[in-house]
């Protein structure tokens, strides 16, 4: 007997993701993977999965799903406004960041993420997904990964592995970091920008525009003056790189970035601040703070410590 | 020669082999790329997630939970990779191309700008021994060179919204092949039916950095009846 949900509404950008696909960037294949790694881990921990199990990632508006099989234990991680609708159409507001069971004929309506961008739906036992090059992560642009490399589509089914017994109640108090300062290190072409622009980049605020997706985040603010060249010899790209094309407006490259590119990079977001950055919604004004490698590395230690504390808090 | 190593954020480094775009510089990059890959396979170094060679740089990304940039840089600095020769697996690949006007979307512009006729252009393209400098931007997409100066062209002023998959384009001394339908600004001179990229194959990309490529002219009929393995 197969266990599945029916997709009654796919949502804006709902894809299956895990940690991503590595070792293939020299062939043009970007790692992809979940945007908010710590939230991804928490989502799995809440339903008793291994933390790297594939989950359903959604942005802004998520899917409307109906359970067609007997039962499922799920969790919705993030700041998410969602409802559980029973067989008679009775609507109950859902609570995120805790596990709960749903039963045949019930619907999960993920209405929106609140003051954030990404949320995760995890299921105890995991979704039934095909791995492509050791990862289920979906890269829509190149049609790679589970669900034939596509976003969720209306009328499709989502299959999952049935668990043997339900987990005990698990929950976590969870808050996103509301601070809008993003720490960065100098980019490879930092010296391409005028002294004034080098200063302005850290002094002024940059607004996240609507032209933001899993590939990149376009910002708007003080124009950055390139005094050398707005084209470089194309070189490999790393997640979190901040490139500045000829128009002087920065673009932060995110998890589905192109693998190589020819725009100069003024800075790189440190790993510890990446999850926080991707959850900032369009319209948010962010500012950048320059740090060196040792600060970035100790910030990452703190990030891991906080993540492990959260994971342990769920386990207890 | 490796000239400089810089950090790219806290989980990447850039190994810089100089400013020149030449086969010699790129071969150094690719040798070094093989060295890092082999060292990873032989477990001489841990935590390497991706190595991305380009014309004159190798970018290495690593797992910050397993290794720090200073350890990786130290490993590189104390290694001797000078004697590495390019592995034999770097091969010569023949790529069929159809120059029929239906696919050679920019042939008229090419004729005007290069002041060569269609036959001279294709002849020049066919006799070029191409070298794969790098693969990327999108999966399997090769950047190859070097074209004869006679064929040097700039990018289209207005890029196309959609360039069909398989289109072969040229800009400056480079030639590329679109592995997906995608936007693009290269001058299109023909089309290949050969599927360069298939994620479901053990090795998803027919071409690797450092390979050699020779084009072979085929007719429209041959293109249409071409079967990929």
Coordinates of C-alpha atoms in Angstrom, one line a residue:
Chain A
X1 CA 0.0 0.0 0.0
X2 CA 1.4 3.3 -0.9
X3 CA 1.1 6.3 1.3
X4 CA 0.6 9.7 -0.3
X5 CA -0.6 13.3 -0.3
X6 CA -2.5 14.8 -3.2
X7 CA -1.4 18.3 -4.2
X8 CA -4.4 20.6 -4.4
X9 CA -2.2 23.7 -4.8
X10 CA 1.5 23.5 -5.3
X11 CA 2.5 26.9 -3.8
X12 CA 4.9 29.4 -5.3
X13 CA 8.2 27.6 -5.2
X14 CA 7.9 24.2 -3.5
X15 CA 10.7 21.8 -4.0
X16 CA 12.3 18.8 -2.3
X17 CA 15.7 19.6 -0.8
X18 CA 18.4 18.0 1.4
X19 CA 21.9 19.3 2.0
X20 CA 22.7 19.3 -1.7
X21 CA 24.9 17.6 -4.3
X22 CA 28.6 18.0 -4.1
X23 CA 31.7 17.2 -6.2
X24 CA 30.2 18.1 -9.5
X25 CA 30.7 21.8 -9.8
X26 CA 33.5 21.4 -12.3
X27 CA 30.8 20.0 -14.7
X28 CA 28.5 22.9 -14.1
X29 CA 26.4 21.4 -11.4
X30 CA 25.7 23.6 -8.5
X31 CA 25.1 22.0 -5.1
X32 CA 21.6 23.4 -4.6
X33 CA 20.2 22.1 -1.3
X34 CA 18.0 23.7 1.4
X35 CA 18.3 27.5 1.7
X36 CA 18.1 27.6 5.6
X37 CA 20.2 24.7 6.8
X38 CA 19.5 25.1 10.5
X39 CA 15.8 25.1 10.0
X40 CA 16.1 22.1 7.7
X41 CA 17.9 20.2 10.5
X42 CA 15.2 21.2 13.0
X43 CA 12.4 20.1 10.7
X44 CA 13.8 16.6 10.5
X45 CA 14.6 16.5 14.2
X46 CA 11.0 17.3 15.1
X47 CA 9.7 14.1 13.4
X48 CA 12.6 11.9 14.6
X49 CA 14.3 11.6 11.3
X50 CA 18.0 11.7 10.5
X51 CA 18.7 15.4 10.2
X52 CA 19.8 15.2 6.6
X53 CA 16.6 13.4 5.3
X54 CA 14.9 15.1 2.3
X55 CA 12.1 17.6 3.2
X56 CA 9.7 19.8 1.3
X57 CA 10.9 23.4 1.1
X58 CA 8.4 26.2 0.3
X59 CA 8.8 29.9 -0.1
X60 CA 6.1 32.6 0.8
X61 CA 3.0 30.6 0.0
X62 CA 3.3 26.8 0.5
X63 CA 1.2 24.0 -0.9
X64 CA -2.3 22.7 0.0
X65 CA -2.1 19.0 0.5
X66 CA -4.7 16.3 1.2
X67 CA -3.7 13.1 2.9
X68 CA -5.1 10.1 0.9
X69 CA -3.6 7.3 3.1
X70 CA -4.4 6.5 6.8
X71 CA -2.1 8.7 8.8
X72 CA 1.2 10.7 8.8
X73 CA 3.3 12.4 11.4
X74 CA 4.6 15.7 10.1
X75 CA 6.1 19.0 11.3
X76 CA 6.2 22.4 9.7
X77 CA 9.3 24.4 10.6
X78 CA 9.7 28.1 10.4
X79 CA 7.4 31.0 11.0
X80 CA 4.5 29.7 9.1
X81 CA 0.8 30.5 9.0
X82 CA -1.0 27.3 8.2
X83 CA -4.3 25.5 8.8
X84 CA -5.4 21.9 9.2
X85 CA -8.7 21.3 7.6
X86 CA -10.7 18.2 8.7
X87 CA -12.9 15.9 6.6
X88 CA -16.0 18.1 7.3
X89 CA -14.2 21.2 6.3
X90 CA -13.6 22.5 9.8
X91 CA -10.5 24.7 9.9
X92 CA -8.1 24.6 12.8
X93 CA -5.0 26.9 13.0
X94 CA -1.8 24.9 12.8
X95 CA 1.1 25.3 15.2
X96 CA 4.6 25.2 13.6
X97 CA 7.8 23.9 15.1
X98 CA 6.2 20.8 16.6
X99 CA 5.2 17.3 15.4
X100 CA 1.6 16.3 14.9
X101 CA -0.4 13.6 13.2
X102 CA -2.9 14.0 10.5
X103 CA -5.4 11.5 9.2
X104 CA -7.0 10.4 6.0
X105 CA -9.1 13.1 4.2
X106 CA -7.5 15.9 6.2
X107 CA -5.8 18.8 4.5
X108 CA -2.7 20.9 5.3
X109 CA -3.0 24.4 3.9
X110 CA 0.3 26.3 4.1
X111 CA -0.9 29.9 3.7
X112 CA 2.3 31.9 4.1
X113 CA 5.6 32.3 5.8
X114 CA 5.4 35.2 8.3
X115 CA 8.1 37.9 8.1
X116 CA 10.4 35.3 6.6
X117 CA 10.8 33.4 3.3
X118 CA 11.4 29.7 3.7
X119 CA 9.6 27.0 5.6
X120 CA 10.0 23.2 5.7
X121 CA 7.5 20.4 5.9
X122 CA 9.1 17.2 7.2
X123 CA 7.5 13.8 7.6
X124 CA 8.4 11.0 10.0
X125 CA 10.0 8.2 8.0
X126 CA 10.8 10.5 5.1
X127 CA 9.4 11.2 1.7
X128 CA 9.9 8.6 -1.1
X129 CA 12.3 10.4 -3.3
X130 CA 14.8 9.4 -5.9
X131 CA 18.4 10.4 -5.4
X132 CA 20.3 11.9 -8.3
X133 CA 24.0 11.8 -7.8
X134 CA 23.5 11.1 -4.1
X135 CA 21.1 13.9 -3.4
X136 CA 17.3 14.4 -3.7
X137 CA 17.7 18.2 -4.0
X138 CA 15.8 19.7 -6.9
X139 CA 17.5 22.2 -9.3
X140 CA 14.6 23.4 -11.4
X141 CA 16.7 25.4 -13.9
X142 CA 18.5 22.2 -15.1
X143 CA 15.7 19.8 -14.3
X144 CA 18.0 17.8 -11.9
X145 CA 16.8 15.9 -8.8
X146 CA 13.7 14.4 -7.3
X147 CA 10.3 15.0 -8.8
X148 CA 12.0 14.9 -12.3
X149 CA 13.7 18.1 -11.3
X150 CA 10.5 20.1 -11.2
X151 CA 8.7 22.2 -8.6
X152 CA 5.5 20.6 -7.1
X153 CA 2.7 20.6 -9.6
X154 CA -1.1 20.6 -9.2
X155 CA -2.6 17.1 -9.1
X156 CA 0.6 15.3 -8.4
X157 CA 1.1 12.9 -5.5
X158 CA 3.7 13.1 -2.8
X159 CA 4.7 9.6 -1.6
X160 CA 6.2 8.9 1.8
X161 CA 7.5 6.0 3.9
X162 CA 5.1 4.9 6.6
X163 CA 6.5 5.0 10.1
X164 CA 5.9 2.1 12.5
X165 CA 5.0 4.0 15.6
X166 CA 4.3 7.7 16.3
X167 CA 7.0 9.7 18.0
X168 CA 6.4 11.4 21.3
X169 CA 5.5 15.0 21.3
X170 CA 8.4 17.2 20.2
X171 CA 8.5 20.9 19.9
X172 CA 10.9 23.9 20.0
X173 CA 10.6 27.6 20.6
X174 CA 12.1 29.1 17.6
X175 CA 12.9 32.7 16.6
X176 CA 14.6 34.1 13.6
X177 CA 17.4 36.5 14.1
X178 CA 15.7 39.9 13.6
X179 CA 19.0 41.7 13.3
X180 CA 19.6 43.0 9.7
X181 CA 23.4 43.2 9.8
X182 CA 25.0 40.6 7.6
X183 CA 28.7 39.9 8.2
X184 CA 30.9 39.5 5.1
X185 CA 34.5 39.0 4.2
X186 CA 36.2 41.0 1.4
X187 CA 35.5 39.6 -2.1
X188 CA 38.2 38.7 -4.6
X189 CA 37.6 41.9 -6.5
X190 CA 37.1 44.2 -3.5
X191 CA 39.8 46.5 -4.9
X192 CA 37.9 47.0 -8.2
X193 CA 35.6 49.5 -6.4
X194 CA 36.3 53.1 -5.6
X195 CA 37.5 53.9 -2.1
X196 CA 34.2 55.7 -1.6
X197 CA 32.1 52.7 -2.7
X198 CA 34.2 50.4 -0.5
X199 CA 33.1 52.6 2.4
X200 CA 29.5 53.1 1.3
X201 CA 29.0 49.4 0.9
X202 CA 29.4 49.1 4.7
X203 CA 27.8 52.4 5.7
X204 CA 24.6 52.4 3.6
X205 CA 21.5 50.1 3.8
X206 CA 20.6 47.9 0.9
X207 CA 17.0 46.9 0.2
X208 CA 16.2 43.3 -0.8
X209 CA 14.1 43.6 -4.0
X210 CA 11.4 41.2 -5.3
X211 CA 13.9 39.9 -7.8
X212 CA 15.0 37.3 -5.3
X213 CA 14.8 33.5 -5.6
X214 CA 16.9 30.4 -4.8
X215 CA 19.5 31.6 -7.4
X216 CA 20.1 35.1 -6.1
X217 CA 19.0 38.1 -4.1
X218 CA 19.0 41.4 -5.9
X219 CA 19.6 44.4 -3.8
X220 CA 19.0 48.1 -4.3
X221 CA 20.9 51.0 -2.8
X222 CA 23.9 53.3 -3.1
X223 CA 25.4 52.5 -6.5
X224 CA 28.8 50.9 -6.3
X225 CA 31.4 52.5 -8.5
X226 CA 33.7 50.1 -10.3
X227 CA 37.0 51.8 -11.2
X228 CA 38.7 48.8 -12.9
X229 CA 36.3 46.7 -15.0
X230 CA 32.7 45.5 -14.6
X231 CA 33.8 42.2 -16.3
X232 CA 36.3 39.8 -15.1
X233 CA 37.6 36.5 -16.5
X234 CA 34.9 34.1 -15.6
X235 CA 35.7 32.2 -12.4
X236 CA 34.1 29.7 -10.1
X237 CA 31.3 31.0 -7.8
X238 CA 30.6 30.2 -4.2
X239 CA 27.3 30.5 -2.4
X240 CA 27.0 33.8 -0.6
X241 CA 29.2 35.7 -3.1
X242 CA 28.1 39.3 -3.6
X243 CA 28.7 40.3 -7.3
X244 CA 28.2 43.7 -8.7
X245 CA 27.3 44.0 -12.4
X246 CA 27.7 47.2 -14.5
X247 CA 24.7 48.9 -13.0
X248 CA 26.4 49.0 -9.6
X249 CA 23.6 47.2 -7.7
X250 CA 24.8 44.1 -5.7
X251 CA 23.4 40.6 -6.2
X252 CA 24.0 38.0 -3.5
X253 CA 24.3 34.6 -5.1
X254 CA 22.3 31.9 -3.3
X255 CA 22.1 28.1 -3.2
X256 CA 21.1 27.6 -6.9
X257 CA 23.8 30.1 -8.2
X258 CA 25.4 29.7 -11.6
X259 CA 28.7 27.7 -11.2
X260 CA 30.9 30.3 -12.9
X261 CA 30.4 33.9 -13.6
X262 CA 32.1 37.0 -14.9
X263 CA 31.1 39.9 -12.6
X264 CA 33.4 41.3 -9.9
X265 CA 32.7 40.3 -6.3
X266 CA 32.9 42.9 -3.6
X267 CA 32.3 40.6 -0.7
X268 CA 31.2 37.1 0.6
X269 CA 28.6 36.4 3.2
X270 CA 30.0 34.3 6.1
X271 CA 28.6 30.9 6.6
X272 CA 27.2 31.8 10.1
X273 CA 25.0 34.5 8.6
X274 CA 23.7 32.7 5.5
X275 CA 20.6 31.1 7.0
X276 CA 19.6 34.4 8.6
X277 CA 20.1 36.3 5.3
X278 CA 17.9 34.0 3.1
X279 CA 15.0 34.4 5.5
X280 CA 14.9 38.2 5.0
X281 CA 11.9 39.0 2.9
X282 CA 11.9 41.5 0.0
X283 CA 11.5 45.0 1.3
X284 CA 13.9 44.4 4.2
X285 CA 16.8 46.8 4.5
X286 CA 20.1 45.1 5.3
X287 CA 23.5 46.3 6.0
X288 CA 26.9 44.7 5.7
X289 CA 29.7 44.4 8.3
X290 CA 33.2 43.5 7.4
X291 CA 34.9 40.7 9.4
X292 CA 38.0 38.7 8.9
X293 CA 38.4 34.9 8.6
X294 CA 39.0 34.3 12.3
X295 CA 35.8 36.2 13.3
X296 CA 34.0 34.3 10.6
X297 CA 35.3 31.0 11.9
X298 CA 34.4 31.7 15.5
X299 CA 30.9 32.9 14.4
X300 CA 30.5 29.5 12.7
X301 CA 31.4 27.7 15.9
X302 CA 28.7 29.7 17.7
X303 CA 26.3 28.9 14.9
X304 CA 26.9 25.2 15.3
X305 CA 26.7 25.4 19.1
X306 CA 23.3 27.2 18.8
X307 CA 22.1 24.7 16.2
X308 CA 23.2 21.7 18.4
X309 CA 21.5 23.2 21.5
X310 CA 18.3 23.5 19.5
X311 CA 18.5 20.0 18.2
X312 CA 19.2 18.7 21.7
X313 CA 16.3 20.7 23.1
X314 CA 14.0 18.8 20.7
X315 CA 15.6 15.4 21.6
X316 CA 14.9 15.9 25.4
Chain B
X1 CA 52.4 28.4 -11.6
X2 CA 50.3 29.0 -8.5
X3 CA 50.7 32.7 -7.8
X4 CA 48.4 33.5 -5.0
X5 CA 45.8 31.9 -2.7
X6 CA 43.0 34.0 -1.3
X7 CA 40.0 33.3 0.9
X8 CA 36.5 33.4 -0.6
X9 CA 34.4 33.8 2.5
X10 CA 35.1 31.3 5.2
X11 CA 34.5 28.1 3.3
X12 CA 36.3 28.6 0.0
X13 CA 39.7 29.5 -1.4
X14 CA 40.8 30.8 -4.8
X15 CA 44.0 29.5 -6.2
X16 CA 45.2 32.0 -8.8
X17 CA 47.5 31.0 -11.7
X18 CA 48.0 34.5 -13.2
X19 CA 46.1 36.9 -15.3
X20 CA 46.6 35.5 -18.8
X21 CA 43.9 33.4 -20.5
X22 CA 46.0 30.9 -22.4
X23 CA 46.0 27.1 -22.8
X24 CA 49.3 26.9 -20.8
X25 CA 47.9 28.8 -17.8
X26 CA 44.7 26.7 -18.0
X27 CA 46.6 23.5 -18.2
X28 CA 48.3 24.4 -15.0
X29 CA 44.9 25.0 -13.4
X30 CA 43.6 21.6 -14.6
X31 CA 46.8 19.8 -13.4
X32 CA 46.3 21.3 -10.0
X33 CA 42.5 20.5 -10.1
X34 CA 43.5 16.8 -10.8
X35 CA 45.9 16.9 -7.9
X36 CA 43.3 18.2 -5.4
X37 CA 40.7 15.6 -6.7
X38 CA 43.2 12.8 -6.4
X39 CA 44.3 13.9 -2.9
X40 CA 40.6 14.0 -1.9
X41 CA 40.1 10.5 -3.3
X42 CA 43.2 9.2 -1.6
X43 CA 41.9 10.8 1.7
X44 CA 45.1 12.9 2.0
X45 CA 42.8 15.8 2.6
X46 CA 39.3 15.9 4.1
X47 CA 36.2 18.1 3.8
X48 CA 36.6 19.1 0.1
X49 CA 33.1 19.7 -1.3
X50 CA 33.8 21.1 -4.8
X51 CA 36.6 22.2 -7.1
X52 CA 35.8 24.6 -9.9
X53 CA 38.5 25.2 -12.5
X54 CA 38.2 28.3 -14.8
X55 CA 40.6 29.9 -17.2
X56 CA 43.1 31.0 -14.6
X57 CA 41.8 30.0 -11.2
X58 CA 40.8 27.0 -9.2
X59 CA 38.1 27.7 -6.6
X60 CA 37.9 25.1 -3.8
X61 CA 34.9 24.8 -1.5
X62 CA 35.1 22.9 1.7
X63 CA 33.0 21.9 4.7
X64 CA 33.8 24.2 7.5
X65 CA 32.9 21.5 10.1
X66 CA 35.7 19.3 8.7
X67 CA 38.5 21.7 7.7
X68 CA 39.5 25.3 7.9
X69 CA 41.0 27.5 5.2
X70 CA 44.4 27.7 7.0
X71 CA 44.7 23.9 7.1
X72 CA 43.8 23.6 3.4
X73 CA 46.3 26.4 2.4
X74 CA 49.0 24.7 4.4
X75 CA 48.3 21.4 2.7
X76 CA 48.6 23.0 -0.7
X77 CA 51.7 24.9 0.2
X78 CA 53.6 21.9 1.4
X79 CA 52.5 19.7 -1.5
X80 CA 54.6 19.1 -4.6
X81 CA 52.3 19.0 -7.6
X82 CA 54.8 20.4 -10.1
X83 CA 55.6 17.0 -11.6
X84 CA 52.0 16.0 -12.3
X85 CA 51.2 15.5 -15.9
X86 CA 47.7 15.9 -17.3
X87 CA 45.9 12.6 -16.9
X88 CA 45.5 10.4 -20.0
X89 CA 41.7 10.5 -19.6
X90 CA 41.7 13.9 -21.2
X91 CA 40.5 12.9 -24.6
X92 CA 39.8 14.1 -28.1
X93 CA 36.0 14.3 -28.7
X94 CA 34.4 14.7 -32.1
X95 CA 31.3 16.7 -32.1
X96 CA 28.9 16.7 -35.1
X97 CA 27.7 20.1 -36.1
X98 CA 25.1 21.1 -38.7
X99 CA 25.7 24.6 -40.2
X100 CA 22.4 24.6 -42.1
X101 CA 21.0 28.2 -42.1
X102 CA 18.0 27.0 -40.1
X103 CA 20.4 26.5 -37.1
X104 CA 23.2 29.0 -37.9
X105 CA 21.1 31.9 -36.6
X106 CA 23.7 34.6 -36.9
X107 CA 25.5 33.5 -40.1
X108 CA 24.5 36.6 -42.0
X109 CA 26.0 38.9 -39.3
X110 CA 29.0 36.7 -39.1
X111 CA 29.6 37.1 -42.9
X112 CA 29.2 40.9 -42.7
X113 CA 31.4 41.4 -39.7
X114 CA 34.2 39.0 -40.5
X115 CA 34.0 39.7 -44.3
X116 CA 34.3 36.0 -44.9
X117 CA 31.8 33.9 -46.7
X118 CA 29.9 31.1 -45.2
X119 CA 32.2 28.4 -46.5
X120 CA 35.3 30.2 -45.3
X121 CA 33.8 30.6 -41.8
X122 CA 32.8 26.9 -41.4
X123 CA 36.2 25.8 -42.8
X124 CA 37.9 27.9 -40.2
X125 CA 35.7 26.5 -37.5
X126 CA 36.1 22.9 -38.6
X127 CA 39.9 23.1 -38.7
X128 CA 40.2 24.5 -35.2
X129 CA 41.6 22.1 -32.5
X130 CA 39.5 23.2 -29.6
X131 CA 40.6 23.0 -26.0
X132 CA 38.0 22.8 -23.2
X133 CA 39.0 25.6 -20.7
X134 CA 36.2 25.0 -18.3
X135 CA 32.6 23.7 -18.0
X136 CA 29.9 25.6 -16.3
X137 CA 27.5 28.4 -15.8
X138 CA 24.8 25.8 -16.4
X139 CA 25.5 22.0 -16.3
X140 CA 27.7 20.6 -19.0
X141 CA 28.2 23.9 -20.8
X142 CA 31.8 24.0 -22.3
X143 CA 34.0 27.1 -22.9
X144 CA 36.4 26.2 -25.7
X145 CA 39.1 27.9 -27.5
X146 CA 41.0 29.2 -29.4
X147 CA 39.4 30.4 -32.6
X148 CA 41.4 32.0 -35.4
X149 CA 41.5 35.9 -35.0
X150 CA 39.5 36.1 -38.3
X151 CA 36.4 34.8 -36.5
X152 CA 36.7 37.1 -33.5
X153 CA 33.3 38.7 -32.7
X154 CA 31.7 40.5 -29.7
X155 CA 28.6 39.3 -28.0
X156 CA 25.2 40.2 -29.6
X157 CA 24.1 43.6 -28.5
X158 CA 20.7 42.3 -27.6
X159 CA 21.0 38.8 -26.2
X160 CA 18.3 36.2 -27.3
X161 CA 15.7 35.3 -24.8
X162 CA 15.9 31.7 -25.8
X163 CA 18.8 30.0 -27.6
X164 CA 17.8 26.4 -28.5
X165 CA 19.6 23.5 -26.8
X166 CA 22.5 22.2 -28.9
X167 CA 23.3 25.6 -30.5
X168 CA 27.0 26.3 -31.1
X169 CA 28.0 29.9 -30.4
X170 CA 31.2 31.9 -30.8
X171 CA 32.4 35.1 -29.0
X172 CA 36.0 36.5 -29.2
X173 CA 38.3 33.4 -29.3
X174 CA 35.8 31.2 -27.6
X175 CA 33.2 28.6 -28.8
X176 CA 30.4 27.2 -26.6
X177 CA 27.6 24.8 -26.8
X178 CA 24.2 25.5 -25.2
X179 CA 23.3 22.4 -23.1
X180 CA 19.9 23.7 -22.2
X181 CA 17.4 26.1 -23.9
X182 CA 18.5 29.3 -22.3
X183 CA 18.9 33.0 -22.8
X184 CA 22.2 33.9 -24.4
X185 CA 24.3 36.5 -26.3
X186 CA 26.7 34.4 -28.3
X187 CA 26.8 34.4 -32.2
X188 CA 25.2 31.1 -33.2
X189 CA 26.8 29.3 -36.1
X190 CA 25.3 25.9 -36.0
X191 CA 23.7 23.1 -34.0
X192 CA 24.8 19.7 -32.6
X193 CA 22.5 16.8 -32.1
X194 CA 24.9 15.3 -29.6
X195 CA 23.6 15.4 -26.0
X196 CA 26.5 16.8 -24.1
X197 CA 24.9 16.5 -20.7
X198 CA 22.7 13.9 -19.1
X199 CA 22.5 13.8 -15.3
X200 CA 21.3 10.2 -15.3
X201 CA 24.6 8.9 -16.8
X202 CA 27.4 7.8 -14.6
X203 CA 29.5 10.6 -16.0
X204 CA 26.9 13.2 -16.8
X205 CA 29.1 15.4 -19.0
X206 CA 30.7 14.1 -22.2
X207 CA 33.3 16.9 -21.9
X208 CA 35.6 17.6 -19.0
X209 CA 38.0 20.6 -18.5
X210 CA 41.2 19.9 -20.4
X211 CA 39.6 17.8 -23.2
X212 CA 40.2 18.5 -26.9
X213 CA 37.3 18.9 -29.3
X214 CA 37.1 18.7 -33.1
X215 CA 33.9 19.6 -34.9
X216 CA 32.6 17.4 -37.8
X217 CA 30.2 18.8 -40.3
X218 CA 26.9 16.9 -40.8
X219 CA 23.9 17.6 -43.0
X220 CA 20.4 18.5 -41.7
X221 CA 19.2 15.0 -42.6
X222 CA 22.0 13.5 -40.5
X223 CA 21.2 15.9 -37.6
X224 CA 17.5 14.9 -37.6
X225 CA 18.3 11.2 -37.7
X226 CA 21.0 11.4 -35.1
X227 CA 20.5 9.0 -32.1
X228 CA 22.1 9.7 -28.7
X229 CA 23.3 6.6 -26.8

